[in-house]
Amino acid sequence: MSSLPRAHELGLIGCHVCGLVCRDVPDLHDATCPRCGAALHRRKLGSFARTWALLIAAFFFYIPANVLPIMRTVSLGDVDDNTILSGVLELWVKGSPDLAIIVFTASIVVPMLKFLAMSLLLISAHRRTAWAQRQRAKLYRLVEFIGYWSMLDVFVVALLTALVQFGILSLVEPLPGVVFFGLTVVLTMLASMSFDPRLIWDSKETHD
Amino acid sequence: MTDQPKPPQGHSDLPEPVVRQRRRFSASAIWLVPVLAALVGLSLVINAWVQAGPTISVSFQTASGLEAGKTPVKYKNVVIGKVTSIRLSKDRSHVITRISLEKNAESFATKDTRFWVVRPRIGLGGVSGIDTLLSGAFIGADVGESKDAEDEFTGLETPPAITHGAPGKSFALHSDDLGSLDIGSPVYFRRIQVGRVASYELDRDGKGVSVQIFIDSPNDGFVTKSSRFWNASGVDVQLGANGLKLNTQSLATVLAGGVAFQDPAGPHDATPAAEDAQFQLFNDQATAMAPPDGEPRYIRMRFDHSLRGLAIDAPVEFQGINIGRVVSINLDYDEKAQRFPLVVGAVVYPQRLGRVHDKLVAIAQARGEDADLAQMMGKLVEHGLRAQARSGNLLTGQLYIALDFIPNAPKVDFDINARPMQIPTAPGSFDKLQEQLGVIVDKVQKIPFDSIGKHLDQTLADLDGTLKQVNGKVLPEFHNTLKGAQQTLGTANNALSSDSPLQQNLGATMQELQRAARSLRVLTDYLGGHPEALIRGRKADPAPPKPTPVDTPTPPPSGPSQPKGSKP
């Protein structure tokens, strides 16, 4: 009890959904919020397992997302299949490095950082280390925040497919890669959602 | 969280959570998601692995138009693979492309498969591969029949004209030069395209060109053992007695070249030619259709006059039939006669005479003589065969050599054993014309124009005197004579005029005569009716009957003087 008291130490529990504070009960598995009816638990249930599972699944999908082409552009009969990396390379070679950097950041850097960050958070939370708790909390918020913007590629493909349909002149169609990329983004977002940030603060020192 | 929640201190008013039994799924079920993801990924990998066909490498001279990861390999316009990488060969002489074929195109990785780059080819014969203008080049493939696996190929630089297994036959043509032929140039039969030039190459000795052509089935049957092929590239313009004649296979051949073939007229061997049969490719149809030339013979002629207008390749004709051509014209010097004769060398093909040659040979053999051309020539020369340089074209003054029988040709010695054969010559027709003109001029010169002039002058002077005499003496006399004649005529005229006494007397006489005739008629009439009058004399004339007045009722006198009936 070196630092701030915890809710369950005070015999309190907060509802995740409506925020109602009520009394902590021993048999918390079947307890629901008296106001909104949501299940009550002190920490998100199976947070580690879920986050790990989703993160691993996302990683599995990230491989085909990069290997498979995500978009086919047909202009005047010139068929061009692009994977994420080849698209970035093409942008770079064809003289728009700024766009290339943006796409590279959104499609390669951010997902990879997310994997790294989530793994870091999970491992550190699992080890209950008190190391850089504030920074880790910031990192988590960052991951959560970035999550919405990771769909950039999918949006681009979807937009182009919808806008560029001029038959033989110019045509854009999505290829399977974009589906896997979308799945990766969704799964990483779910993983970051299922991670309970309070675990960051459940260090041995603070607990013991 | 080992410690039990302590009783709330001072929060007794906090709400109690509702505890109700409900099912919750276990958190471990979430592991299904990564398992599913792994399965999907695995299936993709397996799919890719199953779909992947063999990887082959094809070398090309240049990689122009090829792009790694993009250029497709197509067979019959179906994509069967893709170029995965392009690199230079170690000696930098060519490029090596690695191509990953699709699973179902495994059969293309066999020994006799051919690969070539399809780029847009714009030739005079047409445009090919136009679709590649937009989509970029692709690699075309044509599979053979071999079953032996192979993964290294040498790409063709030009698309093969024939795809493997196309029904038809290929033939080899030999020619002096290629002309304007190219791979893909059409082959015509009766002006219908039946095939094309598949390839060509220089002969090993460099003295000719071999052209491979391919005739599609079923038209390959028209190529017979005696078919003649000729280069249909040019325009054959003939200006003859029949007018202007322009002969060409098609407009495209004029520009892009082509080959045509046909069977010779008349009886010939019509069995279809075997695959890869060899033929001669002639320069034009006339040469092609001419009878076979046979062995060429060299003859030499010596002309004593200028041969301006005779060119190399000028025809040598025998009785109007082209039997050869001039190959050389050289000036010689005759020391004895101090003249510069021209020595013309020519190649003749006796077999072009056809049956005549055969006949001559047969006759010579029948006589038990050597059937050599020189022998036969000797005989012909005895009978007056001479070579003449004749004018073939009056406009251009071009000469040709004619072998013809000259009547009353002076005898010459003919050396049978001389090689090359020396044919005696006779002055050409033009020279003859000159000669004849000379004779005429001579004769004209012999006419004594001076004396003729003198005589004529004298004659004219005499004539002048005569005319003077006529004018002075003869004409006045003539005048008087005419006057006399005129007077005579006037007298005669007066005598015969209507008011002359002669005329009047004549009229009276005629009247008298008329009257006499009338009396006579009356007399004869009377006598006819009264013959007795001759005896009794004439009776007195009966009194003419009195005309009785006609008793006509006189109409009541009507007139204004007579009043009408009664008054109303």
PDB file of C-alpha atoms in Angstrom, chain B residues 182-416:
ATOM      1  CA  ASP B 182      10.620 -10.732 -95.118  1.00  0.00           C
ATOM      2  CA  ILE B 183       9.411 -13.169 -92.552  1.00  0.00           C
ATOM      3  CA  GLY B 184       5.677 -13.275 -92.887  1.00  0.00           C
ATOM      4  CA  SER B 185       5.636 -12.131 -96.492  1.00  0.00           C
ATOM      5  CA  PRO B 186       2.658 -13.682 -98.213  1.00  0.00           C
ATOM      6  CA  VAL B 187       2.749 -16.564-100.646  1.00  0.00           C
ATOM      7  CA  TYR B 188       0.136 -16.358-103.342  1.00  0.00           C
ATOM      8  CA  PHE B 189      -1.507 -18.948-105.468  1.00  0.00           C
ATOM      9  CA  ARG B 190      -3.810 -17.502-108.067  1.00  0.00           C
ATOM     10  CA  ARG B 191      -3.546 -14.248-106.163  1.00  0.00           C
ATOM     11  CA  ILE B 192      -4.971 -15.790-103.012  1.00  0.00           C
ATOM     12  CA  GLN B 193      -2.713 -15.875-100.025  1.00  0.00           C
ATOM     13  CA  VAL B 194      -2.092 -19.475 -99.128  1.00  0.00           C
ATOM     14  CA  GLY B 195       1.012 -19.225 -97.021  1.00  0.00           C
ATOM     15  CA  ARG B 196       3.875 -17.057 -95.890  1.00  0.00           C
ATOM     16  CA  VAL B 197       7.600 -16.848 -95.636  1.00  0.00           C
ATOM     17  CA  ALA B 198       8.666 -18.607 -92.480  1.00  0.00           C
ATOM     18  CA  SER B 199      12.355 -17.855 -92.441  1.00  0.00           C
ATOM     19  CA  TYR B 200      15.288 -17.128 -94.650  1.00  0.00           C
ATOM     20  CA  GLU B 201      18.998 -17.524 -94.419  1.00  0.00           C
ATOM     21  CA  LEU B 202      22.092 -17.083 -96.476  1.00  0.00           C
ATOM     22  CA  ASP B 203      23.435 -20.188 -98.060  1.00  0.00           C
ATOM     23  CA  ARG B 204      26.599 -21.456 -96.479  1.00  0.00           C
ATOM     24  CA  ASP B 205      28.698 -20.462 -99.438  1.00  0.00           C
ATOM     25  CA  GLY B 206      27.117 -17.034 -99.460  1.00  0.00           C
ATOM     26  CA  LYS B 207      26.110 -17.391-103.080  1.00  0.00           C
ATOM     27  CA  GLY B 208      22.413 -17.427-102.571  1.00  0.00           C
ATOM     28  CA  VAL B 209      19.553 -17.256-100.183  1.00  0.00           C
ATOM     29  CA  SER B 210      17.336 -20.030 -98.892  1.00  0.00           C
ATOM     30  CA  VAL B 211      13.808 -19.032 -98.088  1.00  0.00           C
ATOM     31  CA  GLN B 212      11.548 -21.304 -96.106  1.00  0.00           C
ATOM     32  CA  ILE B 213       7.898 -20.891 -96.888  1.00  0.00           C
ATOM     33  CA  PHE B 214       4.920 -22.460 -95.259  1.00  0.00           C
ATOM     34  CA  ILE B 215       1.735 -23.244 -97.156  1.00  0.00           C
ATOM     35  CA  ASP B 216      -1.342 -23.817 -95.057  1.00  0.00           C
ATOM     36  CA  SER B 217      -3.391 -26.895 -95.483  1.00  0.00           C
ATOM     37  CA  PRO B 218      -5.327 -27.687 -97.644  1.00  0.00           C
ATOM     38  CA  ASN B 219      -3.720 -25.367-100.156  1.00  0.00           C
ATOM     39  CA  ASP B 220      -0.359 -27.087 -99.726  1.00  0.00           C
ATOM     40  CA  GLY B 221      -1.683 -29.684-102.147  1.00  0.00           C
ATOM     41  CA  PHE B 222      -1.407 -27.157-104.951  1.00  0.00           C
ATOM     42  CA  VAL B 223       2.349 -27.218-104.733  1.00  0.00           C
ATOM     43  CA  THR B 224       3.324 -29.911-107.184  1.00  0.00           C
ATOM     44  CA  LYS B 225       6.667 -31.262-108.184  1.00  0.00           C
ATOM     45  CA  SER B 226       6.676 -29.005-111.213  1.00  0.00           C
ATOM     46  CA  SER B 227       5.423 -25.873-109.486  1.00  0.00           C
ATOM     47  CA  ARG B 228       7.274 -22.699-110.311  1.00  0.00           C
ATOM     48  CA  PHE B 229       7.841 -20.036-107.715  1.00  0.00           C
ATOM     49  CA  TRP B 230       8.618 -16.472-108.475  1.00  0.00           C
ATOM     50  CA  ASN B 231       9.124 -13.267-106.610  1.00  0.00           C
ATOM     51  CA  ALA B 232       5.915 -11.311-106.853  1.00  0.00           C
ATOM     52  CA  SER B 233       7.391  -8.182-105.391  1.00  0.00           C
ATOM     53  CA  GLY B 234       7.726  -6.005-108.411  1.00  0.00           C
ATOM     54  CA  VAL B 235       5.354  -4.361-110.752  1.00  0.00           C
ATOM     55  CA  ASP B 236       5.512  -5.951-114.156  1.00  0.00           C
ATOM     56  CA  VAL B 237       4.760  -3.265-116.664  1.00  0.00           C
ATOM     57  CA  GLN B 238       4.653  -4.366-120.251  1.00  0.00           C
ATOM     58  CA  LEU B 239       4.224  -1.925-123.069  1.00  0.00           C
ATOM     59  CA  GLY B 240       3.523  -4.102-126.032  1.00  0.00           C
ATOM     60  CA  ALA B 241       1.470  -4.323-129.132  1.00  0.00           C
ATOM     61  CA  ASN B 242      -1.523  -5.068-126.912  1.00  0.00           C
ATOM     62  CA  GLY B 243      -1.155  -1.841-125.018  1.00  0.00           C
ATOM     63  CA  LEU B 244      -0.013  -1.169-121.522  1.00  0.00           C
ATOM     64  CA  LYS B 245      -0.186  -4.134-119.236  1.00  0.00           C
ATOM     65  CA  LEU B 246       0.469  -3.882-115.550  1.00  0.00           C
ATOM     66  CA  ASN B 247       0.838  -7.081-113.667  1.00  0.00           C
ATOM     67  CA  THR B 248       1.172  -7.475-109.931  1.00  0.00           C
ATOM     68  CA  GLN B 249      -0.063  -9.863-107.306  1.00  0.00           C
ATOM     69  CA  SER B 250      -1.443  -7.323-104.909  1.00  0.00           C
ATOM     70  CA  LEU B 251      -0.655  -3.825-103.854  1.00  0.00           C
ATOM     71  CA  ALA B 252       0.846  -5.105-100.651  1.00  0.00           C
ATOM     72  CA  THR B 253       3.331  -7.250-102.505  1.00  0.00           C
ATOM     73  CA  VAL B 254       4.485  -4.247-104.475  1.00  0.00           C
ATOM     74  CA  LEU B 255       5.553  -2.654-101.233  1.00  0.00           C
ATOM     75  CA  ALA B 256       6.243  -5.544 -98.951  1.00  0.00           C
ATOM     76  CA  GLY B 257       7.125  -8.337-101.312  1.00  0.00           C
ATOM     77  CA  GLY B 258       5.686 -11.753-101.712  1.00  0.00           C
ATOM     78  CA  VAL B 259       6.044 -15.034-103.452  1.00  0.00           C
ATOM     79  CA  ALA B 260       3.685 -16.503-105.996  1.00  0.00           C
ATOM     80  CA  PHE B 261       3.618 -19.940-107.483  1.00  0.00           C
ATOM     81  CA  GLN B 262       1.811 -21.731-110.206  1.00  0.00           C
ATOM     82  CA  ASP B 263       2.070 -24.867-112.248  1.00  0.00           C
ATOM     83  CA  PRO B 264       3.407 -24.468-115.744  1.00  0.00           C
ATOM     84  CA  ALA B 265       0.940 -24.682-118.557  1.00  0.00           C
ATOM     85  CA  GLY B 266       0.750 -27.843-120.525  1.00  0.00           C
ATOM     86  CA  PRO B 267       1.383 -31.382-119.348  1.00  0.00           C
ATOM     87  CA  HIS B 268       3.389 -31.549-116.177  1.00  0.00           C
ATOM     88  CA  ASP B 269       3.971 -33.687-113.157  1.00  0.00           C
ATOM     89  CA  ALA B 270       1.060 -32.831-110.886  1.00  0.00           C
ATOM     90  CA  THR B 271       1.953 -34.990-107.902  1.00  0.00           C
ATOM     91  CA  PRO B 272       1.970 -32.890-104.746  1.00  0.00           C
ATOM     92  CA  ALA B 273       5.434 -31.988-103.637  1.00  0.00           C
ATOM     93  CA  ALA B 274       6.808 -33.577-100.508  1.00  0.00           C
ATOM     94  CA  GLU B 275       7.418 -31.677 -97.312  1.00  0.00           C
ATOM     95  CA  ASP B 276      10.577 -29.540 -97.469  1.00  0.00           C
ATOM     96  CA  ALA B 277      10.889 -29.985-101.221  1.00  0.00           C
ATOM     97  CA  GLN B 278      13.349 -27.614-102.866  1.00  0.00           C
ATOM     98  CA  PHE B 279      12.372 -25.126-105.511  1.00  0.00           C
ATOM     99  CA  GLN B 280      14.021 -22.365-107.438  1.00  0.00           C
ATOM    100  CA  LEU B 281      12.688 -18.902-106.764  1.00  0.00           C
ATOM    101  CA  PHE B 282      12.628 -16.960-110.013  1.00  0.00           C
ATOM    102  CA  ASN B 283      12.722 -13.237-110.342  1.00  0.00           C
ATOM    103  CA  ASP B 284       9.513 -12.864-112.274  1.00  0.00           C
ATOM    104  CA  GLN B 285       6.682 -14.867-113.602  1.00  0.00           C
ATOM    105  CA  ALA B 286       7.916 -14.938-117.182  1.00  0.00           C
ATOM    106  CA  THR B 287      11.224 -16.455-116.174  1.00  0.00           C
ATOM    107  CA  ALA B 288       9.544 -18.850-113.840  1.00  0.00           C
ATOM    108  CA  MET B 289       7.114 -20.130-116.390  1.00  0.00           C
ATOM    109  CA  ALA B 290       9.737 -20.433-119.114  1.00  0.00           C
ATOM    110  CA  PRO B 291      10.852 -23.967-119.912  1.00  0.00           C
ATOM    111  CA  PRO B 292      13.773 -25.113-117.821  1.00  0.00           C
ATOM    112  CA  ASP B 293      17.024 -23.644-118.931  1.00  0.00           C
ATOM    113  CA  GLY B 294      19.251 -26.641-118.714  1.00  0.00           C
ATOM    114  CA  GLU B 295      22.957 -26.331-119.194  1.00  0.00           C
ATOM    115  CA  PRO B 296      24.118 -22.820-120.062  1.00  0.00           C
ATOM    116  CA  ARG B 297      26.498 -22.501-123.015  1.00  0.00           C
ATOM    117  CA  TYR B 298      28.863 -19.679-123.641  1.00  0.00           C
ATOM    118  CA  ILE B 299      29.096 -18.202-127.098  1.00  0.00           C
ATOM    119  CA  ARG B 300      31.179 -15.379-128.450  1.00  0.00           C
ATOM    120  CA  MET B 301      30.483 -13.030-131.304  1.00  0.00           C
ATOM    121  CA  ARG B 302      32.679 -10.529-133.018  1.00  0.00           C
ATOM    122  CA  PHE B 303      31.127  -7.417-134.428  1.00  0.00           C
ATOM    123  CA  ASP B 304      32.950  -5.002-136.637  1.00  0.00           C
ATOM    124  CA  HIS B 305      30.733  -2.052-136.041  1.00  0.00           C
ATOM    125  CA  SER B 306      29.685  -0.005-133.112  1.00  0.00           C
ATOM    126  CA  LEU B 307      27.238  -1.621-130.709  1.00  0.00           C
ATOM    127  CA  ARG B 308      25.931   1.455-129.053  1.00  0.00           C
ATOM    128  CA  GLY B 309      22.755   0.458-127.245  1.00  0.00           C
ATOM    129  CA  LEU B 310      23.818  -3.088-126.457  1.00  0.00           C
ATOM    130  CA  ALA B 311      23.948  -3.637-122.742  1.00  0.00           C
ATOM    131  CA  ILE B 312      24.846  -6.480-120.462  1.00  0.00           C
ATOM    132  CA  ASP B 313      21.798  -8.716-119.970  1.00  0.00           C
ATOM    133  CA  ALA B 314      20.440  -7.771-123.367  1.00  0.00           C
ATOM    134  CA  PRO B 315      18.538 -10.764-124.706  1.00  0.00           C
ATOM    135  CA  VAL B 316      19.870 -13.193-127.234  1.00  0.00           C
ATOM    136  CA  GLU B 317      17.081 -14.406-129.435  1.00  0.00           C
ATOM    137  CA  PHE B 318      16.858 -17.236-131.863  1.00  0.00           C
ATOM    138  CA  GLN B 319      14.079 -16.719-134.368  1.00  0.00           C
ATOM    139  CA  GLY B 320      12.464 -14.378-131.881  1.00  0.00           C
ATOM    140  CA  ILE B 321      12.727 -16.733-128.901  1.00  0.00           C
ATOM    141  CA  ASN B 322      14.818 -15.596-126.007  1.00  0.00           C
ATOM    142  CA  ILE B 323      17.482 -18.191-125.485  1.00  0.00           C
ATOM    143  CA  GLY B 324      20.044 -16.329-123.468  1.00  0.00           C
ATOM    144  CA  ARG B 325      21.594 -13.047-122.563  1.00  0.00           C
ATOM    145  CA  VAL B 326      24.650 -10.972-123.149  1.00  0.00           C
ATOM    146  CA  VAL B 327      27.198 -11.295-120.381  1.00  0.00           C
ATOM    147  CA  SER B 328      30.153  -9.333-121.641  1.00  0.00           C
ATOM    148  CA  ILE B 329      31.034  -6.685-124.216  1.00  0.00           C
ATOM    149  CA  ASN B 330      34.722  -6.103-124.807  1.00  0.00           C
ATOM    150  CA  LEU B 331      36.678  -4.074-127.255  1.00  0.00           C
ATOM    151  CA  ASP B 332      39.379  -5.875-129.213  1.00  0.00           C
ATOM    152  CA  TYR B 333      42.115  -4.675-131.537  1.00  0.00           C
ATOM    153  CA  ASP B 334      42.757  -6.304-134.850  1.00  0.00           C
ATOM    154  CA  GLU B 335      46.295  -5.448-135.818  1.00  0.00           C
ATOM    155  CA  LYS B 336      46.040  -6.730-139.365  1.00  0.00           C
ATOM    156  CA  ALA B 337      42.951  -4.814-140.302  1.00  0.00           C
ATOM    157  CA  GLN B 338      43.712  -1.914-138.013  1.00  0.00           C
ATOM    158  CA  ARG B 339      40.190  -2.085-136.635  1.00  0.00           C
ATOM    159  CA  PHE B 340      38.549  -2.290-133.274  1.00  0.00           C
ATOM    160  CA  PRO B 341      36.097  -5.129-133.305  1.00  0.00           C
ATOM    161  CA  LEU B 342      33.768  -5.704-130.394  1.00  0.00           C
ATOM    162  CA  VAL B 343      33.688  -9.104-128.807  1.00  0.00           C
ATOM    163  CA  VAL B 344      30.324  -9.930-127.244  1.00  0.00           C
ATOM    164  CA  GLY B 345      30.043 -12.852-124.925  1.00  0.00           C
ATOM    165  CA  ALA B 346      26.675 -14.396-124.255  1.00  0.00           C
ATOM    166  CA  VAL B 347      25.206 -17.266-122.339  1.00  0.00           C
ATOM    167  CA  VAL B 348      22.624 -19.290-124.181  1.00  0.00           C
ATOM    168  CA  TYR B 349      20.397 -22.062-122.971  1.00  0.00           C
ATOM    169  CA  PRO B 350      19.797 -24.393-125.879  1.00  0.00           C
ATOM    170  CA  GLN B 351      17.129 -26.216-123.927  1.00  0.00           C
ATOM    171  CA  ARG B 352      14.974 -23.142-124.035  1.00  0.00           C
ATOM    172  CA  LEU B 353      14.283 -24.082-127.597  1.00  0.00           C
ATOM    173  CA  GLY B 354      12.397 -27.004-126.136  1.00  0.00           C
ATOM    174  CA  ARG B 355      11.323 -29.553-128.650  1.00  0.00           C
ATOM    175  CA  VAL B 356      13.438 -28.040-131.380  1.00  0.00           C
ATOM    176  CA  HIS B 357      16.544 -28.780-129.407  1.00  0.00           C
ATOM    177  CA  ASP B 358      15.387 -32.319-128.741  1.00  0.00           C
ATOM    178  CA  LYS B 359      14.663 -32.772-132.411  1.00  0.00           C
ATOM    179  CA  LEU B 360      18.043 -31.467-133.457  1.00  0.00           C
ATOM    180  CA  VAL B 361      19.723 -33.747-130.986  1.00  0.00           C
ATOM    181  CA  ALA B 362      17.684 -36.678-132.234  1.00  0.00           C
ATOM    182  CA  ILE B 363      18.515 -35.892-135.854  1.00  0.00           C
ATOM    183  CA  ALA B 364      22.178 -35.504-135.044  1.00  0.00           C
ATOM    184  CA  GLN B 365      22.158 -38.807-133.208  1.00  0.00           C
ATOM    185  CA  ALA B 366      20.321 -40.482-136.069  1.00  0.00           C
ATOM    186  CA  ARG B 367      23.087 -39.367-138.365  1.00  0.00           C
ATOM    187  CA  GLY B 368      25.537 -40.885-136.006  1.00  0.00           C
ATOM    188  CA  GLU B 369      27.080 -37.569-135.166  1.00  0.00           C
ATOM    189  CA  ASP B 370      28.040 -36.126-131.896  1.00  0.00           C
ATOM    190  CA  ALA B 371      24.999 -34.391-130.465  1.00  0.00           C
ATOM    191  CA  ASP B 372      27.113 -31.504-129.358  1.00  0.00           C
ATOM    192  CA  LEU B 373      25.849 -27.984-129.670  1.00  0.00           C
ATOM    193  CA  ALA B 374      28.941 -26.959-131.602  1.00  0.00           C
ATOM    194  CA  GLN B 375      28.309 -29.658-134.154  1.00  0.00           C
ATOM    195  CA  MET B 376      24.771 -28.598-134.647  1.00  0.00           C
ATOM    196  CA  MET B 377      25.743 -24.993-134.719  1.00  0.00           C
ATOM    197  CA  GLY B 378      28.236 -25.743-137.442  1.00  0.00           C
ATOM    198  CA  LYS B 379      25.434 -27.104-139.573  1.00  0.00           C
ATOM    199  CA  LEU B 380      23.255 -24.122-138.902  1.00  0.00           C
ATOM    200  CA  VAL B 381      26.051 -21.717-139.655  1.00  0.00           C
ATOM    201  CA  GLU B 382      26.537 -23.474-142.960  1.00  0.00           C
ATOM    202  CA  HIS B 383      22.942 -22.725-143.730  1.00  0.00           C
ATOM    203  CA  GLY B 384      23.384 -19.085-143.009  1.00  0.00           C
ATOM    204  CA  LEU B 385      22.954 -18.724-139.250  1.00  0.00           C
ATOM    205  CA  ARG B 386      24.487 -15.437-138.221  1.00  0.00           C
ATOM    206  CA  ALA B 387      24.412 -13.255-135.183  1.00  0.00           C
ATOM    207  CA  GLN B 388      23.114  -9.769-135.682  1.00  0.00           C
ATOM    208  CA  ALA B 389      22.807  -6.829-133.367  1.00  0.00           C
ATOM    209  CA  ARG B 390      19.341  -5.577-133.978  1.00  0.00           C
ATOM    210  CA  SER B 391      17.477  -2.642-132.672  1.00  0.00           C
ATOM    211  CA  GLY B 392      14.952  -3.841-130.147  1.00  0.00           C
ATOM    212  CA  ASN B 393      13.443  -0.535-129.322  1.00  0.00           C
ATOM    213  CA  LEU B 394      13.348   2.340-131.746  1.00  0.00           C
ATOM    214  CA  LEU B 395      12.758   4.850-128.997  1.00  0.00           C
ATOM    215  CA  THR B 396      15.626   3.954-126.740  1.00  0.00           C
ATOM    216  CA  GLY B 397      17.844   2.484-129.419  1.00  0.00           C
ATOM    217  CA  GLN B 398      18.517  -0.616-127.355  1.00  0.00           C
ATOM    218  CA  LEU B 399      20.035  -3.485-129.201  1.00  0.00           C
ATOM    219  CA  TYR B 400      19.648  -7.200-128.826  1.00  0.00           C
ATOM    220  CA  ILE B 401      21.450 -10.068-130.379  1.00  0.00           C
ATOM    221  CA  ALA B 402      19.465 -12.042-132.901  1.00  0.00           C
ATOM    222  CA  LEU B 403      20.569 -15.402-134.193  1.00  0.00           C
ATOM    223  CA  ASP B 404      18.924 -15.661-137.556  1.00  0.00           C
ATOM    224  CA  PHE B 405      19.385 -17.145-140.969  1.00  0.00           C
ATOM    225  CA  ILE B 406      20.670 -14.527-143.350  1.00  0.00           C
ATOM    226  CA  PRO B 407      19.845 -15.310-146.961  1.00  0.00           C
ATOM    227  CA  ASN B 408      22.845 -15.191-149.245  1.00  0.00           C
ATOM    228  CA  ALA B 409      25.214 -14.839-146.354  1.00  0.00           C
ATOM    229  CA  PRO B 410      28.815 -15.084-147.394  1.00  0.00           C
ATOM    230  CA  LYS B 411      30.376 -18.341-146.371  1.00  0.00           C
ATOM    231  CA  VAL B 412      32.527 -18.305-143.275  1.00  0.00           C
ATOM    232  CA  ASP B 413      34.693 -20.793-141.522  1.00  0.00           C
ATOM    233  CA  PHE B 414      33.238 -22.212-138.351  1.00  0.00           C
ATOM    234  CA  ASP B 415      35.612 -23.817-135.914  1.00  0.00           C
ATOM    235  CA  ILE B 416      33.710 -26.593-134.203  1.00  0.00           C
TER     236      ILE B 416
END
